[in-house]
């Protein structure tokens, strides 16, 4: 009978949960395979359950990773994986853990070592696909034809083709995300980039991420779903999933871009009005050789706190006029959703009448 031990590690933010568990729970799967344990995030805590030795060792590695993160160290995917899988003599019980043991004995070190080696191989293969995608012939990729409907949309598509950094700012429904995704898929097919990377900030608009149901992937799905909707309109669902598996398309939270250099890729930051100035700086400095970036957002729909500066507006103001940087601003006339949406946007942007002011 195997003794079951548990440790709870407090997390300070959603970013820390994403850091440890990985985009779409990749690190969580790796930890389960390597240490033969169960782990899950709940109510702002990370809980580990399994054999005492495995839980203690994994908790030590996670604490080590969190310590580096809290000191402001930049951590790429390979470094994170190496920290989580490292075998050392520092596997001491963590001060933040609360352990509960049941009767039985622990053992099976040979089996654990075999699982650890297998997990490490799988983990390295998985991350290499993100940084060095498999060779995939995209010349025959079937992509839905997309045409700009307004002058600003045409200018936007041309700007993405010609500039290393393009900002698409303006009204909801003006095609900012869809056209950027279309430009990315087209760039993949013609071979001008090797990867399409789409990222979004995880901002809780009225809900705390920790209180949403499901594991981390289930919690993040609502935030990235609009990106998938755009891609599924352009390419078949099967093709999108095939390209994801090959590492050609990557969709991940913004927090997961930290410490990476994004080369030979078209990188889209969507909903950028929900980034802080620090997050925006972090993202923009990921630009690598042979890459282009597209930043989209509507400054009027920010979910940040009242005292937080908007990274989108701040960056556009700082970088306006720079060579190789384009800023395209959309208005109500560029809205291509239901005709009523244009009227709704105009109504909300109109000056407030005296009779509508609070207290009157």
Short mmCIF file of C-alpha atoms in Angstrom, two decimals, residues 129-133 138 160-161 163-166 180-181 183-199 247-251 257 260-269 283-284 286-295:
data_model
loop_
_atom_site.label_atom_id
_atom_site.label_comp_id
_atom_site.label_asym_id
_atom_site.label_seq_id
_atom_site.Cartn_x
_atom_site.Cartn_y
_atom_site.Cartn_z
CA UNK A 129 7.80 22.01 -31.13
CA UNK A 130 6.94 25.46 -29.79
CA UNK A 131 10.37 26.96 -30.56
CA UNK A 132 11.25 24.89 -33.63
CA UNK A 133 8.08 23.67 -35.38
CA UNK A 138 1.72 24.68 -46.21
CA UNK A 160 0.85 44.29 -41.61
CA UNK A 161 2.59 43.29 -44.85
CA UNK A 163 5.87 46.84 -41.15
CA UNK A 164 7.50 44.92 -38.32
CA UNK A 165 4.96 46.31 -35.83
CA UNK A 166 1.36 47.27 -36.57
CA UNK A 180 -4.72 39.98 -38.41
CA UNK A 181 -5.39 36.23 -38.26
CA UNK A 183 -2.74 37.97 -42.63
CA UNK A 184 -1.01 35.42 -40.38
CA UNK A 185 -2.46 32.38 -42.15
CA UNK A 186 -1.61 33.92 -45.52
CA UNK A 187 1.98 34.54 -44.34
CA UNK A 188 2.24 30.89 -43.30
CA UNK A 189 1.05 29.68 -46.66
CA UNK A 190 3.40 31.89 -48.69
CA UNK A 191 6.36 30.99 -46.48
CA UNK A 192 7.21 34.48 -45.23
CA UNK A 193 6.93 33.21 -41.61
CA UNK A 194 7.21 29.79 -40.03
CA UNK A 195 4.79 30.24 -37.14
CA UNK A 196 1.60 32.06 -36.22
CA UNK A 197 1.48 32.95 -32.52
CA UNK A 198 -1.63 34.51 -31.00
CA UNK A 199 -1.72 35.68 -27.40
CA UNK A 247 3.89 23.78 -33.43
CA UNK A 248 3.10 25.96 -36.47
CA UNK A 249 0.14 27.67 -34.74
CA UNK A 250 0.39 28.55 -31.06
CA UNK A 251 -2.32 30.18 -28.94
CA UNK A 257 5.43 34.96 -23.59
CA UNK A 260 10.96 34.07 -25.07
CA UNK A 261 12.39 35.37 -28.34
CA UNK A 262 9.80 35.01 -31.10
CA UNK A 263 11.65 34.57 -34.39
CA UNK A 264 10.34 33.94 -37.93
CA UNK A 265 6.76 34.33 -36.76
CA UNK A 266 3.75 36.56 -37.14
CA UNK A 267 2.73 37.34 -33.57
CA UNK A 268 -0.68 38.79 -32.70
CA UNK A 269 -1.45 40.37 -29.33
CA UNK A 283 5.55 41.62 -25.21
CA UNK A 284 7.05 44.11 -27.66
CA UNK A 286 9.94 39.53 -27.62
CA UNK A 287 10.24 40.52 -31.31
CA UNK A 288 12.89 38.33 -32.95
CA UNK A 289 14.58 37.97 -36.32
CA UNK A 290 12.26 37.66 -39.30
CA UNK A 291 9.13 38.32 -37.25
CA UNK A 292 6.26 40.77 -37.42
CA UNK A 293 3.90 41.79 -34.64
CA UNK A 294 0.29 42.94 -34.73
CA UNK A 295 -1.25 44.54 -31.63
#
